[in-house]
GROMACS .gro file of C-alpha atoms in nm:
model
  394
    1MET     CA    1  -0.415   0.321   0.575
    2GLY     CA    2  -0.786   0.311   0.610
    3LEU     CA    3  -0.976   0.283   0.924
    4ASN     CA    4  -0.749  -0.002   1.053
    5SER     CA    5  -0.482   0.279   1.090
    6SER     CA    6  -0.726   0.526   1.267
    7CYS     CA    7  -0.853   0.311   1.525
    8CYS     CA    8  -0.831   0.349   1.912
    9SER     CA    9  -0.655   0.122   2.155
   10LYS     CA   10  -0.810  -0.187   2.275
   11ASP     CA   11  -0.910  -0.018   2.602
   12ASP     CA   12  -1.034   0.338   2.659
   13SER     CA   13  -0.697   0.493   2.763
   14LEU     CA   14  -0.446   0.683   2.575
   15GLU     CA   15  -0.070   0.671   2.637
   16ALA     CA   16   0.038   1.053   2.707
   17ASP     CA   17   0.363   0.986   2.597
   18ALA     CA   18   0.284   0.807   2.276
   19LEU     CA   19   0.278   1.151   2.104
   20GLN     CA   20   0.632   1.248   2.274
   21ARG     CA   21   0.819   0.964   2.103
   22ILE     CA   22   0.811   1.106   1.744
   23SER     CA   23   1.171   1.279   1.759
   24ASN     CA   24   1.358   0.976   1.904
   25GLU     CA   25   1.186   0.696   1.708
   26ALA     CA   26   1.436   0.694   1.408
   27SER     CA   27   1.454   0.402   1.195
   28ASP     CA   28   1.764   0.233   1.090
   29PRO     CA   29   1.825   0.165   0.713
   30LYS     CA   30   1.778  -0.202   0.620
   31ALA     CA   31   1.958  -0.367   0.347
   32GLU     CA   32   1.749  -0.490   0.082
   33THR     CA   33   1.807  -0.825  -0.104
   34ASP     CA   34   2.088  -0.873  -0.341
   35GLU     CA   35   1.867  -0.970  -0.653
   36LYS     CA   36   2.010  -0.858  -0.992
   37LEU     CA   37   1.823  -0.590  -1.193
   38PRO     CA   38   1.582  -0.785  -1.424
   39GLY     CA   39   1.655  -0.772  -1.789
   40GLU     CA   40   1.281  -0.808  -1.861
   41PRO     CA   41   0.988  -0.632  -1.674
   42LEU     CA   42   0.884  -0.975  -1.504
   43VAL     CA   43   1.068  -1.115  -1.219
   44PHE     CA   44   0.993  -1.467  -1.084
   45SER     CA   45   1.342  -1.551  -0.981
   46ALA     CA   46   1.257  -1.767  -0.679
   47ILE     CA   47   0.914  -1.903  -0.783
   48ALA     CA   48   0.855  -2.280  -0.838
   49SER     CA   49   0.538  -2.390  -1.031
   50SER     CA   50   0.293  -2.600  -0.833
   51GLU     CA   51   0.073  -2.879  -0.979
   52ASP     CA   52  -0.235  -2.641  -0.975
   53GLY     CA   53  -0.046  -2.383  -1.180
   54ASN     CA   54  -0.027  -2.132  -0.894
   55ALA     CA   55   0.321  -1.985  -0.800
   56THR     CA   56   0.482  -2.076  -0.461
   57ALA     CA   57   0.817  -2.008  -0.315
   58ASP     CA   58   1.020  -2.244  -0.093
   59SER     CA   59   1.215  -2.026   0.136
   60LYS     CA   60   1.441  -2.329   0.238
   61ASN     CA   61   1.549  -2.378  -0.129
   62GLY     CA   62   1.520  -2.020  -0.239
   63GLU     CA   63   1.889  -2.011  -0.384
   64GLU     CA   64   1.842  -2.336  -0.560
   65GLY     CA   65   1.523  -2.204  -0.722
   66LYS     CA   66   1.688  -1.891  -0.826
   67LYS     CA   67   1.999  -2.097  -0.980
   68LYS     CA   68   1.759  -2.325  -1.161
   69VAL     CA   69   1.561  -2.044  -1.309
   70GLN     CA   70   1.901  -1.895  -1.429
   71ASP     CA   71   2.034  -2.221  -1.568
   72THR     CA   72   1.744  -2.355  -1.748
   73PRO     CA   73   1.676  -2.189  -2.080
   74GLY     CA   74   1.328  -2.076  -2.126
   75LEU     CA   75   1.209  -2.157  -1.771
   76SER     CA   76   1.180  -1.794  -1.686
   77ASP     CA   77   0.921  -1.749  -1.970
   78LYS     CA   78   0.734  -2.073  -1.866
   79LEU     CA   79   0.707  -1.941  -1.513
   80ALA     CA   80   0.580  -1.606  -1.620
   81THR     CA   81   0.210  -1.683  -1.647
   82LEU     CA   82  -0.068  -1.431  -1.595
   83ARG     CA   83  -0.165  -1.557  -1.264
   84GLN     CA   84   0.169  -1.546  -1.135
   85MET     CA   85   0.199  -1.184  -1.256
   86LEU     CA   86  -0.128  -1.117  -1.066
   87ARG     CA   87   0.017  -1.250  -0.746
   88VAL     CA   88   0.308  -1.001  -0.749
   89GLY     CA   89   0.060  -0.728  -0.822
   90GLN     CA   90   0.167  -0.659  -1.195
   91PHE     CA   91  -0.200  -0.585  -1.297
   92LEU     CA   92  -0.105  -0.332  -1.572
   93GLU     CA   93   0.137  -0.597  -1.745
   94VAL     CA   94  -0.132  -0.867  -1.737
   95GLU     CA   95  -0.364  -0.611  -1.878
   96LYS     CA   96  -0.124  -0.539  -2.152
   97GLN     CA   97  -0.037  -0.890  -2.226
   98ILE     CA   98  -0.419  -0.982  -2.232
   99GLU     CA   99  -0.480  -0.697  -2.495
  100GLU     CA  100  -0.173  -0.781  -2.714
  101GLU     CA  101  -0.201  -1.178  -2.704
  102SER     CA  102  -0.564  -1.272  -2.687
  103THR     CA  103  -0.604  -1.639  -2.619
  104ASP     CA  104  -0.868  -1.874  -2.470
  105ARG     CA  105  -0.660  -1.995  -2.187
  106ASP     CA  106  -0.839  -2.043  -1.849
  107GLU     CA  107  -0.573  -1.801  -1.702
  108ASP     CA  108  -0.700  -1.549  -1.954
  109THR     CA  109  -1.064  -1.581  -1.830
  110TYR     CA  110  -0.958  -1.547  -1.466
  111ALA     CA  111  -0.735  -1.258  -1.540
  112ARG     CA  112  -0.991  -1.082  -1.735
  113SER     CA  113  -1.260  -1.116  -1.470
  114PHE     CA  114  -1.033  -0.993  -1.210
  115LEU     CA  115  -0.908  -0.703  -1.391
  116LYS     CA  116  -1.255  -0.601  -1.504
  117SER     CA  117  -1.354  -0.556  -1.132
  118VAL     CA  118  -1.033  -0.377  -1.021
  119MET     CA  119  -0.880  -0.167  -1.309
  120PRO     CA  120  -1.158   0.072  -1.305
  121GLN     CA  121  -1.091   0.145  -0.963
  122MET     CA  122  -0.715   0.168  -0.993
  123ARG     CA  123  -0.741   0.418  -1.287
  124GLY     CA  124  -1.014   0.634  -1.100
  125ILE     CA  125  -0.730   0.691  -0.834
  126ALA     CA  126  -0.502   0.919  -1.026
  127PRO     CA  127  -0.679   1.231  -1.018
  128ARG     CA  128  -0.700   1.184  -0.628
  129ALA     CA  129  -0.338   1.113  -0.605
  130ARG     CA  130  -0.276   1.479  -0.656
  131LEU     CA  131  -0.242   1.694  -0.338
  132PRO     CA  132  -0.593   1.862  -0.242
  133SER     CA  133  -0.636   2.221  -0.239
  134GLU     CA  134  -0.826   2.479  -0.029
  135LYS     CA  135  -0.989   2.609  -0.322
  136ASP     CA  136  -1.184   2.280  -0.341
  137GLY     CA  137  -1.304   2.302   0.028
  138TRP     CA  138  -1.032   2.113   0.202
  139ALA     CA  139  -0.904   2.216   0.547
  140ILE     CA  140  -0.525   2.217   0.577
  141LEU     CA  141  -0.354   2.112   0.879
  142ASP     CA  142   0.030   2.099   0.915
  143LEU     CA  143   0.242   1.909   1.159
  144ALA     CA  144   0.554   2.097   1.102
  145ASP     CA  145   0.778   1.903   1.353
  146ILE     CA  146   0.740   1.593   1.168
  147GLY     CA  147   0.676   1.722   0.810
  148MET     CA  148   0.330   1.601   0.770
  149HIS     CA  149   0.036   1.783   0.602
  150ILE     CA  150  -0.305   1.669   0.665
  151TYR     CA  151  -0.610   1.761   0.449
  152LEU     CA  152  -0.966   1.724   0.541
  153LYS     CA  153  -1.301   1.763   0.382
  154ARG     CA  154  -1.636   1.677   0.523
  155SER     CA  155  -1.957   1.646   0.322
  156GLU     CA  156  -2.164   1.304   0.309
  157THR     CA  157  -1.841   1.133   0.356
  158ILE     CA  158  -1.515   1.224   0.560
  159ASP     CA  159  -1.241   1.273   0.309
  160VAL     CA  160  -0.892   1.264   0.475
  161CYS     CA  161  -0.524   1.282   0.308
  162PHE     CA  162  -0.181   1.254   0.474
  163SER     CA  163   0.133   1.338   0.299
  164VAL     CA  164   0.488   1.293   0.436
  165ASP     CA  165   0.834   1.186   0.342
  166LEU     CA  166   1.001   0.886   0.482
  167PRO     CA  167   1.386   0.910   0.494
  168ASP     CA  168   1.621   0.613   0.520
  169VAL     CA  169   1.363   0.316   0.448
  170THR     CA  170   1.363   0.064   0.191
  171TRP     CA  171   1.114  -0.085  -0.070
  172GLU     CA  172   1.108  -0.409   0.116
  173GLN     CA  173   1.019  -0.254   0.445
  174MET     CA  174   0.729  -0.070   0.295
  175LEU     CA  175   0.602  -0.379   0.127
  176ALA     CA  176   0.633  -0.582   0.451
  177MET     CA  177   0.445  -0.318   0.648
  178ASN     CA  178   0.160  -0.361   0.424
  179TRP     CA  179   0.181  -0.734   0.312
  180GLU     CA  180   0.202  -0.865   0.670
  181ALA     CA  181  -0.116  -0.662   0.780
  182ASP     CA  182  -0.164  -0.866   1.084
  183LEU     CA  183   0.155  -0.749   1.241
  184SER     CA  184   0.041  -0.402   1.225
  185SER     CA  185  -0.164  -0.415   1.558
  186GLN     CA  186   0.155  -0.390   1.725
  187TRP     CA  187   0.195  -0.029   1.602
  188LEU     CA  188  -0.085   0.124   1.426
  189PRO     CA  189  -0.246   0.411   1.616
  190PHE     CA  190  -0.461   0.269   1.902
  191ASN     CA  191  -0.353  -0.098   1.852
  192PRO     CA  192  -0.645  -0.236   1.654
  193GLU     CA  193  -0.694  -0.590   1.621
  194VAL     CA  194  -0.614  -0.712   1.268
  195ALA     CA  195  -0.683  -1.059   1.114
  196THR     CA  196  -0.579  -1.111   0.751
  197THR     CA  197  -0.651  -1.364   0.474
  198HIS     CA  198  -0.419  -1.348   0.184
  199GLY     CA  199  -0.562  -1.449  -0.169
  200THR     CA  200  -0.405  -1.715  -0.366
  201ASN     CA  201  -0.479  -1.600  -0.697
  202SER     CA  202  -0.369  -1.228  -0.690
  203SER     CA  203  -0.177  -0.975  -0.459
  204SER     CA  204  -0.504  -0.906  -0.270
  205MET     CA  205  -0.594  -0.975   0.065
  206MET     CA  206  -0.924  -0.954   0.304
  207MET     CA  207  -0.881  -0.796   0.662
  208HIS     CA  208  -1.114  -0.766   0.954
  209VAL     CA  209  -1.018  -0.475   1.184
  210SER     CA  210  -1.151  -0.409   1.522
  211ALA     CA  211  -1.076  -0.147   1.770
  212LYS     CA  212  -1.213   0.122   2.017
  213ILE     CA  213  -1.197   0.474   1.877
  214PRO     CA  214  -1.196   0.782   2.097
  215VAL     CA  215  -1.504   0.995   2.119
  216LEU     CA  216  -1.707   0.718   1.955
  217PRO     CA  217  -1.939   0.505   2.148
  218GLY     CA  218  -1.870   0.120   2.164
  219HIS     CA  219  -1.611  -0.072   1.959
  220ARG     CA  220  -1.589  -0.018   1.579
  221GLU     CA  221  -1.518  -0.278   1.316
  222VAL     CA  222  -1.442  -0.292   0.941
  223ILE     CA  223  -1.394  -0.540   0.684
  224ILE     CA  224  -1.142  -0.416   0.404
  225CYS     CA  225  -1.029  -0.569   0.076
  226ARG     CA  226  -0.663  -0.449   0.003
  227HIS     CA  227  -0.477  -0.476  -0.333
  228VAL     CA  228  -0.095  -0.415  -0.345
  229VAL     CA  229  -0.031  -0.302  -0.688
  230ASP     CA  230   0.319  -0.272  -0.866
  231CYS     CA  231   0.341   0.066  -1.017
  232PHE     CA  232   0.701   0.093  -1.106
  233SER     CA  233   0.653   0.081  -1.482
  234PRO     CA  234   0.659   0.416  -1.686
  235ASP     CA  235   0.285   0.381  -1.763
  236SER     CA  236   0.191   0.362  -1.395
  237VAL     CA  237  -0.189   0.436  -1.320
  238ILE     CA  238  -0.068   0.725  -1.097
  239ASP     CA  239   0.006   0.980  -1.392
  240GLY     CA  240   0.323   0.776  -1.466
  241ARG     CA  241   0.464   0.829  -1.110
  242ARG     CA  242   0.653   0.517  -1.007
  243GLY     CA  243   0.597   0.339  -0.686
  244LEU     CA  244   0.398   0.091  -0.469
  245LEU     CA  245   0.018   0.143  -0.462
  246ILE     CA  246  -0.198  -0.004  -0.192
  247VAL     CA  247  -0.568   0.034  -0.248
  248GLU     CA  248  -0.845  -0.054  -0.004
  249LYS     CA  249  -1.206  -0.072   0.011
  250SER     CA  250  -1.505  -0.262   0.184
  251PRO     CA  251  -1.631  -0.543  -0.024
  252ASP     CA  252  -1.972  -0.510  -0.161
  253ASN     CA  253  -2.134  -0.742   0.116
  254TRP     CA  254  -1.958  -0.561   0.411
  255ASN     CA  255  -2.270  -0.534   0.607
  256THR     CA  256  -2.421  -0.881   0.530
  257GLY     CA  257  -2.115  -1.125   0.494
  258GLY     CA  258  -2.083  -1.389   0.237
  259LYS     CA  259  -1.854  -1.461  -0.041
  260PHE     CA  260  -1.654  -1.183  -0.224
  261MET     CA  261  -1.397  -1.273  -0.474
  262GLU     CA  262  -1.207  -1.558  -0.334
  263PHE     CA  263  -1.273  -1.467   0.024
  264ASP     CA  264  -1.513  -1.537   0.293
  265VAL     CA  265  -1.669  -1.233   0.449
  266ALA     CA  266  -1.793  -1.262   0.807
  267PRO     CA  267  -2.143  -1.122   0.892
  268PRO     CA  268  -2.148  -0.846   1.147
  269SER     CA  269  -2.151  -0.897   1.526
  270SER     CA  270  -2.472  -0.939   1.705
  271SER     CA  271  -2.346  -0.714   1.985
  272ARG     CA  272  -2.504  -0.363   2.015
  273TRP     CA  273  -2.174  -0.240   2.138
  274VAL     CA  274  -2.026  -0.344   1.804
  275THR     CA  275  -2.079  -0.123   1.500
  276ARG     CA  276  -1.957  -0.217   1.155
  277ASP     CA  277  -1.855   0.085   0.949
  278GLU     CA  278  -1.799   0.080   0.566
  279GLN     CA  279  -1.456   0.184   0.431
  280LEU     CA  280  -1.504   0.364   0.087
  281GLU     CA  281  -1.221   0.341  -0.156
  282SER     CA  282  -0.880   0.457   0.006
  283PHE     CA  283  -0.530   0.422  -0.120
  284THR     CA  284  -0.169   0.459   0.000
  285PHE     CA  285   0.100   0.556  -0.263
  286TYR     CA  286   0.460   0.504  -0.185
  287GLU     CA  287   0.647   0.690  -0.444
  288TYR     CA  288   1.012   0.715  -0.529
  289VAL     CA  289   1.186   1.045  -0.418
  290ASN     CA  290   1.548   0.944  -0.423
  291PRO     CA  291   1.753   0.639  -0.337
  292THR     CA  292   1.714   0.701   0.042
  293THR     CA  293   1.362   0.866   0.056
  294ILE     CA  294   1.003   0.732  -0.018
  295ARG     CA  295   0.710   0.973  -0.005
  296CYS     CA  296   0.404   0.842   0.150
  297MET     CA  297   0.074   0.991   0.056
  298ILE     CA  298  -0.255   0.819   0.219
  299THR     CA  299  -0.599   0.913   0.087
  300TYR     CA  300  -0.922   0.771   0.233
  301LYS     CA  301  -1.312   0.819   0.280
  302LEU     CA  302  -1.505   0.702   0.567
  303ILE     CA  303  -1.858   0.698   0.687
  304PHE     CA  304  -1.908   0.708   1.051
  305GLN     CA  305  -2.250   0.589   1.165
  306VAL     CA  306  -2.250   0.907   1.409
  307PRO     CA  307  -2.411   1.254   1.373
  308SER     CA  308  -2.213   1.564   1.298
  309TRP     CA  309  -2.346   1.721   1.626
  310LEU     CA  310  -2.168   1.446   1.820
  311PHE     CA  311  -1.878   1.434   1.625
  312PRO     CA  312  -1.816   1.813   1.498
  313ASP     CA  313  -1.528   1.958   1.299
  314SER     CA  314  -1.323   2.028   1.588
  315ALA     CA  315  -1.336   1.686   1.706
  316LEU     CA  316  -1.249   1.559   1.353
  317HIS     CA  317  -0.945   1.777   1.325
  318TRP     CA  318  -0.821   1.665   1.671
  319LEU     CA  319  -0.867   1.291   1.572
  320ALA     CA  320  -0.684   1.352   1.237
  321LYS     CA  321  -0.398   1.518   1.412
  322LEU     CA  322  -0.382   1.254   1.672
  323THR     CA  323  -0.396   0.974   1.410
  324GLY     CA  324  -0.140   1.131   1.194
  325ARG     CA  325   0.124   1.180   1.481
  326GLN     CA  326   0.046   0.817   1.618
  327TRP     CA  327   0.071   0.676   1.252
  328TYR     CA  328   0.406   0.830   1.197
  329ALA     CA  329   0.550   0.752   1.531
  330GLY     CA  330   0.431   0.414   1.520
  331LEU     CA  331   0.563   0.358   1.177
  332LEU     CA  332   0.896   0.497   1.289
  333GLY     CA  333   0.897   0.256   1.592
  334ALA     CA  334   0.796  -0.036   1.384
  335LEU     CA  335   1.114   0.020   1.149
  336LYS     CA  336   1.316   0.053   1.452
  337LYS     CA  337   1.166  -0.276   1.589
  338TYR     CA  338   1.150  -0.424   1.228
  339THR     CA  339   1.323  -0.742   1.368
  340GLU     CA  340   1.136  -0.765   1.685
  341TYR     CA  341   0.789  -0.713   1.545
  342GLY     CA  342   0.837  -1.009   1.318
  343TYR     CA  343   0.866  -0.834   0.999
  344LYS     CA  344   1.240  -0.916   0.905
  345ALA     CA  345   1.177  -1.288   0.929
  346ARG     CA  346   0.885  -1.305   0.719
  347ALA     CA  347   1.036  -1.099   0.450
  348GLU     CA  348   1.347  -1.263   0.447
  349ALA     CA  349   1.151  -1.620   0.443
  350ARG     CA  350   1.034  -1.515   0.104
  351GLU     CA  351   0.708  -1.746   0.134
  352HIS     CA  352   0.542  -1.539  -0.143
  353PRO     CA  353   0.705  -1.414  -0.479
  354ILE     CA  354   0.577  -1.068  -0.434
  355TYR     CA  355   0.889  -0.965  -0.230
  356ASP     CA  356   1.140  -1.067  -0.491
  357ALA     CA  357   0.948  -0.907  -0.770
  358VAL     CA  358   0.870  -0.552  -0.596
  359VAL     CA  359   1.241  -0.529  -0.475
  360ALA     CA  360   1.379  -0.595  -0.800
  361ARG     CA  361   1.132  -0.392  -1.008
  362ALA     CA  362   1.185  -0.081  -0.759
  363ARG     CA  363   1.535  -0.107  -0.823
  364ALA     CA  364   1.500  -0.121  -1.177
  365ALA     CA  365   1.269   0.188  -1.201
  366ALA     CA  366   1.514   0.386  -0.951
  367ALA     CA  367   1.790   0.311  -1.199
  368ALA     CA  368   1.589   0.422  -1.486
  369LEU     CA  369   1.483   0.740  -1.287
  370GLN     CA  370   1.866   0.831  -1.203
  371VAL     CA  371   1.953   0.786  -1.569
  372GLN     CA  372   1.695   1.037  -1.666
  373VAL     CA  373   1.808   1.292  -1.396
  374LEU     CA  374   2.184   1.220  -1.531
  375GLU     CA  375   2.071   1.308  -1.875
  376VAL     CA  376   1.894   1.632  -1.788
  377HIS     CA  377   2.192   1.726  -1.614
  378ASP     CA  378   2.426   1.646  -1.906
  379LEU     CA  379   2.180   1.837  -2.123
  380ARG     CA  380   2.205   2.152  -1.919
  381ASP     CA  381   2.583   2.106  -1.885
  382THR     CA  382   2.653   2.106  -2.263
  383SER     CA  383   2.396   2.363  -2.357
  384SER     CA  384   2.536   2.698  -2.456
  385PRO     CA  385   2.404   3.004  -2.261
  386GLY     CA  386   2.190   3.117  -2.528
  387ASP     CA  387   2.020   2.782  -2.555
  388SER     CA  388   1.986   2.702  -2.188
  389GLY     CA  389   1.652   2.809  -2.145
  390LYS     CA  390   1.515   2.621  -2.443
  391ALA     CA  391   1.688   2.301  -2.324
  392GLN     CA  392   1.558   2.327  -2.002
  393ARG     CA  393   1.208   2.359  -2.152
  394LYS     CA  394   1.220   2.038  -2.360
   0.00000   0.00000   0.00000
């Protein structure tokens, strides 16, 4: 979510009816694609190998590509390169494969360098993916009408956490909402301007976000590096919980511009009315709950270059509630207008292999979790009354 989802409208006005649309902004379930469940953890069913070794997907010949992979013995293995795995967010699988099959390939060199820069960040997220507590100094705000809990903590930074269940949504929709980041300006709180550059070597992107935020002077802008990470395997970095992880952070050169990873970062604006803020590490975790519900947890840190006397806790709480309500209403509205906003067309075009990979992996994870639930029920049903307590504790 980050600052790009807590920004204000392009002008100084706020629509009063924006907060009243929540109850009737219902989303319509969208059918996911009909890919088969993968027999192996890697899914590159619609990827064609280009001359430079990067994976590309041809939306016009997608079905032919799938048939070619299915009919050609060994072709799937040839396509499952480390870089292709990075492009669909399977960072953990790449790390594991490098550890098990150490080679001197160029792809290994690139993958090692990439993982060295991002995996410590991923593993550091796990403790923060648990809901905060008042005992640790967090303020808790409940928006009971939409089932959202907001957690706030202010010290040297502003820490914010949102948690809410999203019914009747699909994994393809959640991926599209985050992968097609430039389309989010149509529905994110306060309609920020979002410019996005996707990476060619991994499931990462660089975003430039600009907006006018209530109670803050001038316009704010932020540069964000976003990683889309597949956490559908049992050894997920989020304490084994399965889902889709979105990690964001301003690049190291956010305040100067220059080269960061494979991206070009623009220098700050020279206008005195535009302030560039740093976004510290933040993440969104979409977690599998049941076949029709995905839990969304958003945690982020912000540094506003504004003194606390000008932006007191009361203003912070007001802004957090406003952001939570507008984000939720905006998301439901975007799901309702999934086709109109352009998400459906981009997702169905399959111009990037991450869509096929994430949808198939999500389905496999859901099937595995359902089997575990059935096994627990069977264990309880077959246990004798005297052994039921023991069986349930296993």
